[in-house]
């Protein structure tokens, strides 16, 4: 195993589809519960989707405001770039109070015929205790991260594999959607992805520099988000009620009415991911409506995009990215059973 500095954990499973490993595997400091795909489908094969009329349905308006962005508690992994804490001013915007559900994504697919990256590639990553698939469809696990399995036929309609369905999961967050899939949904819905700054500001719910959307303490007797309890990755005591996804309405909303920002599923943001993003802009005080500079080939499936909030696999002993300041990323084509998204919009 590669030697990594403390706090950097080689937790990125590689879904090896026969080609060379992407260069970031092993060098990127542990995107914990987020496996990276190395897909075979060409980037230009994303189904074209026409833009829907602007809609703020299901969204709440966040007023203009200034907040301290970043990790004020010294909790973060250095390589995630949660520092320095810096002041950010945001124009008013709208953001979904809940993650996009399976029912909503089904309406999108029905209207457009859209096929996700996972469907076109025929495989996606499923957490080992959740798999519902024939042995022949469980293709492989990854060295160092055996809890992620590449499962043939795992996609948004079959979140645990071919033998699963979303029949009972209509109100759960859609998963196995790539950044590109999330963008297509937003376009159809007359929305857009939130910027990373918008996501963090909204997740803070009006609290100043708190660790979580509700304050600094993880749980006072009752769980307030869906993460992992027990011994990762074998034994989950299910104290919070869920092994994998919880309904998007589970637990209490934050001060802005947002639900499940931390825990449950990772949420894609608009920005390209750069570890040095905060350091590079921190001398502007405050920085106004920040968004990472788009890479020159912005539609490149290999561009790493920001994910926020952590997932049902996060656990203090292994990956504490269930904090509002925590950052992670994955390539724009990647999908797994713990990555979803919510939408935003400009204020009109
Ligand atoms: Ca849980
Ligand atoms: Ca979340
Ligand atoms: Cu995590």
Coordinates of C-alpha atoms and ligand atoms in Angstrom, one line a residue:
X1 CA 0.0 0.0 0.0
X2 CA 1.2 3.5 -0.8
X3 CA 2.4 5.5 2.2
X4 CA 0.3 8.5 2.8
X5 CA 0.5 11.3 5.4
X6 CA -1.7 11.0 8.4
X7 CA -5.3 11.8 7.7
X8 CA -4.9 11.0 4.0
X9 CA -6.5 7.6 3.4
X10 CA -6.3 5.6 0.2
X11 CA -10.0 5.1 0.0
X12 CA -10.7 5.6 -3.7
X13 CA -11.6 2.4 -5.2
X14 CA -10.7 2.0 -8.8
X15 CA -13.4 0.5 -11.0
X16 CA -10.9 -0.9 -13.4
X17 CA -12.5 -1.5 -16.7
X18 CA -9.4 -2.8 -18.4
X19 CA -7.7 0.5 -19.1
X20 CA -4.9 2.2 -17.1
X21 CA -5.7 3.6 -13.7
X22 CA -6.5 7.3 -13.8
X23 CA -3.5 9.3 -12.5
X24 CA -5.3 10.6 -9.5
X25 CA -5.9 7.2 -7.9
X26 CA -3.6 6.8 -5.0
X27 CA -2.3 10.4 -5.1
X28 CA -5.5 12.1 -4.3
X29 CA -6.0 12.1 -0.6
X30 CA -8.9 9.7 0.1
X31 CA -12.2 10.9 -1.2
X32 CA -13.5 8.5 1.4
X33 CA -16.8 7.1 0.4
X34 CA -16.7 8.2 -3.2
X35 CA -15.3 5.7 -5.8
X36 CA -14.0 7.0 -9.1
X37 CA -15.1 5.4 -12.3
X38 CA -12.9 4.9 -15.3
X39 CA -15.7 4.7 -17.8
X40 CA -15.5 3.4 -21.4
X41 CA -18.4 5.6 -22.7
X42 CA -17.2 8.6 -24.7
X43 CA -17.7 12.0 -23.1
X44 CA -19.7 13.3 -26.0
X45 CA -22.3 10.5 -25.6
X46 CA -24.3 12.3 -23.0
X47 CA -27.8 12.6 -24.2
X48 CA -28.7 16.1 -25.2
X49 CA -31.4 17.6 -23.1
X50 CA -33.2 20.8 -23.9
X51 CA -33.4 23.5 -21.2
X52 CA -36.6 23.8 -19.3
X53 CA -38.4 26.9 -18.3
X54 CA -36.9 28.4 -15.1
X55 CA -38.4 26.9 -12.0
X56 CA -37.9 27.5 -8.3
X57 CA -40.2 24.7 -7.3
X58 CA -39.0 23.0 -4.1
X59 CA -36.5 25.7 -3.6
X60 CA -36.0 28.3 -0.8
X61 CA -34.6 31.8 -1.3
X62 CA -31.4 32.4 0.5
X63 CA -30.9 36.2 1.1
X64 CA -27.8 38.1 0.3
X65 CA -25.2 37.4 3.0
X66 CA -21.7 37.1 4.1
X67 CA -20.3 34.0 5.9
X68 CA -17.0 32.4 6.9
X69 CA -16.3 29.6 4.6
X70 CA -14.0 26.7 5.5
X71 CA -13.1 24.6 8.6
X72 CA -12.9 26.7 11.7
X73 CA -12.4 23.7 14.0
X74 CA -9.2 22.0 12.7
X75 CA -11.2 18.9 11.7
X76 CA -10.4 18.6 8.1
X77 CA -7.9 16.6 6.0
X78 CA -5.2 19.0 4.8
X79 CA -5.3 17.7 1.2
X80 CA -9.0 18.5 1.0
X81 CA -8.3 22.2 1.1
X82 CA -10.8 23.3 3.7
X83 CA -8.4 26.1 4.7
X84 CA -7.9 29.0 5.1
X85 CA -11.2 30.1 6.5
X86 CA -12.2 33.1 4.5
X87 CA -15.1 35.5 4.2
X88 CA -17.5 35.0 1.3
X89 CA -20.3 37.3 0.2
X90 CA -23.1 35.8 -1.9
X91 CA -25.8 37.4 -3.9
X92 CA -29.3 36.0 -3.2
X93 CA -30.0 32.6 -4.7
X94 CA -32.4 29.7 -4.6
X95 CA -31.6 26.2 -3.5
X96 CA -33.6 23.0 -3.2
X97 CA -34.5 22.2 0.3
X98 CA -34.1 18.5 -0.5
X99 CA -31.9 16.3 -2.7
X100 CA -33.4 15.3 -6.0
X101 CA -35.5 12.1 -5.5
X102 CA -35.9 8.9 -7.5
X103 CA -39.4 10.0 -8.3
X104 CA -38.2 13.4 -9.7
X105 CA -35.4 11.8 -11.6
X106 CA -37.9 9.3 -13.1
X107 CA -40.0 12.1 -14.4
X108 CA -36.9 13.6 -16.0
X109 CA -36.0 10.3 -17.7
X110 CA -39.6 9.7 -18.8
X111 CA -39.7 13.2 -20.4
X112 CA -36.3 13.1 -22.1
X113 CA -35.3 9.5 -22.5
X114 CA -32.0 10.4 -20.9
X115 CA -29.6 7.6 -20.2
X116 CA -27.1 8.1 -17.3
X117 CA -23.4 7.4 -17.4
X118 CA -23.9 4.4 -15.3
X119 CA -26.5 3.0 -17.6
X120 CA -24.5 3.6 -20.7
X121 CA -21.5 2.0 -19.1
X122 CA -23.4 -0.9 -17.6
X123 CA -21.7 -0.7 -14.2
X124 CA -21.6 1.3 -11.0
X125 CA -20.2 1.1 -7.5
X126 CA -22.3 -0.4 -4.6
X127 CA -21.4 -0.7 -1.0
X128 CA -20.7 -4.3 -0.2
X129 CA -23.3 -4.8 2.5
X130 CA -26.0 -3.4 0.2
X131 CA -25.4 -5.5 -2.9
X132 CA -28.4 -7.3 -4.5
X133 CA -27.0 -9.0 -7.5
X134 CA -26.1 -12.4 -8.8
X135 CA -22.4 -13.4 -8.1
X136 CA -21.6 -13.1 -11.8
X137 CA -22.6 -9.4 -11.8
X138 CA -20.3 -8.5 -8.9
X139 CA -17.3 -7.8 -11.1
X140 CA -14.6 -6.8 -8.6
X141 CA -13.6 -4.8 -5.6
X142 CA -10.6 -2.5 -5.3
X143 CA -7.4 -3.1 -3.4
X144 CA -7.5 -1.2 -0.2
X145 CA -11.2 -0.4 -0.5
X146 CA -12.9 -3.8 -0.6
X147 CA -16.2 -2.4 0.6
X148 CA -16.8 -0.8 -2.8
X149 CA -17.9 -3.4 -5.4
X150 CA -18.3 -2.8 -9.2
X151 CA -21.7 -4.2 -9.9
X152 CA -22.9 -4.8 -13.4
X153 CA -26.4 -3.4 -13.9
X154 CA -26.2 -1.1 -10.9
X155 CA -27.8 2.3 -11.8
X156 CA -30.3 4.8 -10.5
X157 CA -33.2 2.3 -11.1
X158 CA -31.3 -0.5 -9.4
X159 CA -29.3 1.2 -6.7
X160 CA -28.1 -2.0 -5.0
X161 CA -27.7 -4.0 -8.3
X162 CA -29.9 -5.8 -10.8
X163 CA -32.0 -7.5 -8.2
X164 CA -33.0 -4.2 -6.5
X165 CA -35.4 -1.5 -7.5
X166 CA -36.6 1.9 -6.5
X167 CA -40.1 0.7 -5.9
X168 CA -40.0 1.6 -2.2
X169 CA -37.5 4.4 -2.6
X170 CA -39.5 7.0 -4.5
X171 CA -38.7 9.6 -1.8
X172 CA -35.1 8.7 -1.4
X173 CA -32.3 10.6 -3.1
X174 CA -31.4 9.5 -6.6
X175 CA -28.0 7.9 -6.7
X176 CA -25.6 6.4 -9.4
X177 CA -25.8 9.8 -11.1
X178 CA -22.7 11.4 -12.4
X179 CA -22.0 15.2 -12.4
X180 CA -22.9 15.2 -16.0
X181 CA -26.2 13.4 -15.3
X182 CA -26.9 15.9 -12.5
X183 CA -26.3 18.8 -14.9
X184 CA -28.6 17.4 -17.5
X185 CA -31.4 17.0 -14.9
X186 CA -30.9 20.6 -13.8
X187 CA -31.1 21.9 -17.3
X188 CA -34.3 20.1 -17.9
X189 CA -35.8 21.2 -14.6
X190 CA -35.0 24.9 -15.3
X191 CA -32.4 25.0 -12.5
X192 CA -28.7 24.7 -12.1
X193 CA -26.2 23.1 -9.7
X194 CA -25.2 25.2 -6.7
X195 CA -21.7 26.6 -6.5
X196 CA -19.6 25.1 -3.7
X197 CA -19.9 28.4 -1.8
X198 CA -23.7 28.5 -2.2
X199 CA -23.9 24.9 -1.0
X200 CA -21.9 25.6 2.1
X201 CA -23.6 28.8 2.9
X202 CA -27.0 27.1 2.6
X203 CA -25.9 24.1 4.6
X204 CA -24.8 26.4 7.5
X205 CA -28.4 27.5 7.8
X206 CA -27.4 30.9 9.2
X207 CA -25.1 29.6 11.9
X208 CA -21.7 31.2 12.1
X209 CA -18.7 28.8 11.7
X210 CA -20.5 25.8 13.2
X211 CA -19.3 22.3 12.6
X212 CA -22.7 20.9 11.6
X213 CA -25.9 22.4 10.2
X214 CA -27.4 22.4 13.7
X215 CA -24.4 23.4 15.8
X216 CA -21.0 21.9 16.9
X217 CA -22.1 18.6 18.5
X218 CA -22.7 15.5 16.5
X219 CA -25.6 14.0 18.4
X220 CA -27.2 14.7 21.7
X221 CA -29.0 11.4 22.2
X222 CA -30.8 11.5 18.9
X223 CA -29.2 11.3 15.5
X224 CA -29.6 14.4 13.3
X225 CA -28.2 13.0 10.0
X226 CA -27.6 9.7 8.3
X227 CA -24.0 8.5 8.6
X228 CA -22.4 5.3 9.9
X229 CA -22.6 3.9 13.4
X230 CA -20.7 0.9 14.5
X231 CA -17.5 -0.6 13.1
X232 CA -16.8 0.4 9.6
X233 CA -17.2 -1.3 7.1
X234 CA -18.5 -4.5 8.5
X235 CA -21.0 -3.7 11.3
X236 CA -23.5 -0.9 11.2
X237 CA -25.7 -0.6 14.4
X238 CA -28.2 1.4 12.4
X239 CA -28.7 3.8 15.4
X240 CA -29.8 6.5 12.9
X241 CA -32.2 4.1 11.2
X242 CA -30.4 3.6 7.9
X243 CA -27.7 1.4 6.3
X244 CA -27.8 3.2 3.0
X245 CA -30.0 6.1 1.9
X246 CA -32.7 7.7 4.0
X247 CA -35.7 9.5 2.6
X248 CA -34.8 13.1 1.7
X249 CA -37.3 14.3 4.3
X250 CA -35.6 12.4 7.2
X251 CA -34.3 14.3 10.2
X252 CA -34.8 18.0 11.1
X253 CA -34.2 20.8 8.6
X254 CA -31.6 23.5 9.3
X255 CA -32.2 27.2 9.8
X256 CA -32.8 27.7 6.1
X257 CA -35.2 24.7 5.8
X258 CA -32.6 22.5 4.1
X259 CA -32.7 18.7 4.9
X260 CA -29.9 16.2 4.8
X261 CA -27.1 18.5 3.6
X262 CA -24.6 16.5 5.7
X263 CA -24.8 12.7 5.6
X264 CA -27.2 10.6 3.4
X265 CA -25.6 11.3 0.0
X266 CA -22.8 13.3 -1.4
X267 CA -24.0 16.2 -3.5
X268 CA -22.4 17.4 -6.7
X269 CA -21.6 21.1 -7.0
X270 CA -20.9 23.2 -10.1
X271 CA -17.3 23.9 -9.4
X272 CA -14.2 22.1 -10.7
X273 CA -12.3 20.9 -7.6
X274 CA -9.0 22.5 -6.7
X275 CA -7.2 21.9 -3.4
X276 CA -5.8 25.4 -3.5
X277 CA -9.1 27.1 -4.3
X278 CA -9.5 28.8 -0.8
X279 CA -5.8 29.7 -0.5
X280 CA -5.8 31.4 -3.9
X281 CA -8.7 33.6 -3.2
X282 CA -8.4 34.2 0.6
X283 CA -6.6 37.6 0.1
X284 CA -9.8 39.1 -1.3
X285 CA -12.0 40.0 1.7
X286 CA -14.7 39.2 1.2
X287 CA -14.6 37.2 -2.0
X288 CA -17.9 37.7 -3.9
X289 CA -19.9 34.9 -5.5
X290 CA -16.9 32.7 -5.9
X291 CA -16.8 29.8 -8.4
X292 CA -13.8 27.8 -9.5
X293 CA -12.4 28.8 -12.8
X294 CA -13.6 26.3 -15.4
X295 CA -10.9 24.1 -16.9
X296 CA -10.2 24.7 -20.6
X297 CA -12.0 21.6 -21.6
X298 CA -14.9 22.0 -19.2
X299 CA -16.9 19.0 -20.6
X300 CA -14.0 16.6 -20.0
X301 CA -15.4 13.6 -18.2
X302 CA -12.2 13.4 -16.2
X303 CA -12.4 16.9 -14.7
X304 CA -12.8 16.5 -10.9
X305 CA -15.9 18.2 -9.6
X306 CA -16.7 19.2 -6.1
X307 CA -18.9 17.0 -3.9
X308 CA -20.2 18.2 -0.5
X309 CA -21.9 16.9 2.6
X310 CA -20.6 13.3 3.0
X311 CA -22.8 10.2 2.9
X312 CA -24.2 7.3 4.9
X313 CA -20.8 5.8 4.9
X314 CA -19.1 8.6 6.7
X315 CA -17.8 7.7 10.2
X316 CA -15.6 9.5 12.6
X317 CA -13.1 6.6 12.7
X318 CA -12.6 6.7 9.0
X319 CA -13.9 9.7 7.1
X320 CA -15.3 12.7 9.0
X321 CA -16.5 14.5 5.9
X322 CA -20.1 14.8 7.3
X323 CA -19.2 18.4 8.4
X324 CA -20.5 21.5 6.6
X325 CA -16.9 22.6 5.7
X326 CA -15.8 19.2 4.3
X327 CA -14.9 19.0 0.7
X328 CA -14.4 16.2 -1.7
X329 CA -14.5 15.5 -5.4
X330 CA -14.9 13.0 -8.1
X331 CA -14.6 12.9 -11.8
X332 CA -17.5 14.2 -13.8
X333 CA -18.4 10.8 -15.2
X334 CA -18.2 8.9 -11.8
X335 CA -21.2 7.5 -10.1
X336 CA -21.9 5.4 -7.0
X337 CA -24.6 4.4 -4.6
X338 CA -23.9 7.3 -2.3
X339 CA -23.6 10.3 -4.7
X340 CA -26.6 12.5 -5.5
X341 CA -27.4 16.2 -5.9
X342 CA -29.7 19.1 -5.2
X343 CA -30.4 22.0 -7.5
X344 CA -30.1 25.8 -7.2
X345 CA -31.1 28.9 -9.2
X346 CA -30.2 32.5 -9.5
X347 CA -32.5 34.9 -7.8
X348 CA -34.6 36.3 -10.6
Ligands
LIG1 CA1 -26.9 5.4 8.8
LIG2 CA1 -26.2 15.2 1.7
LIG3 CU1 -17.2 10.2 4.1

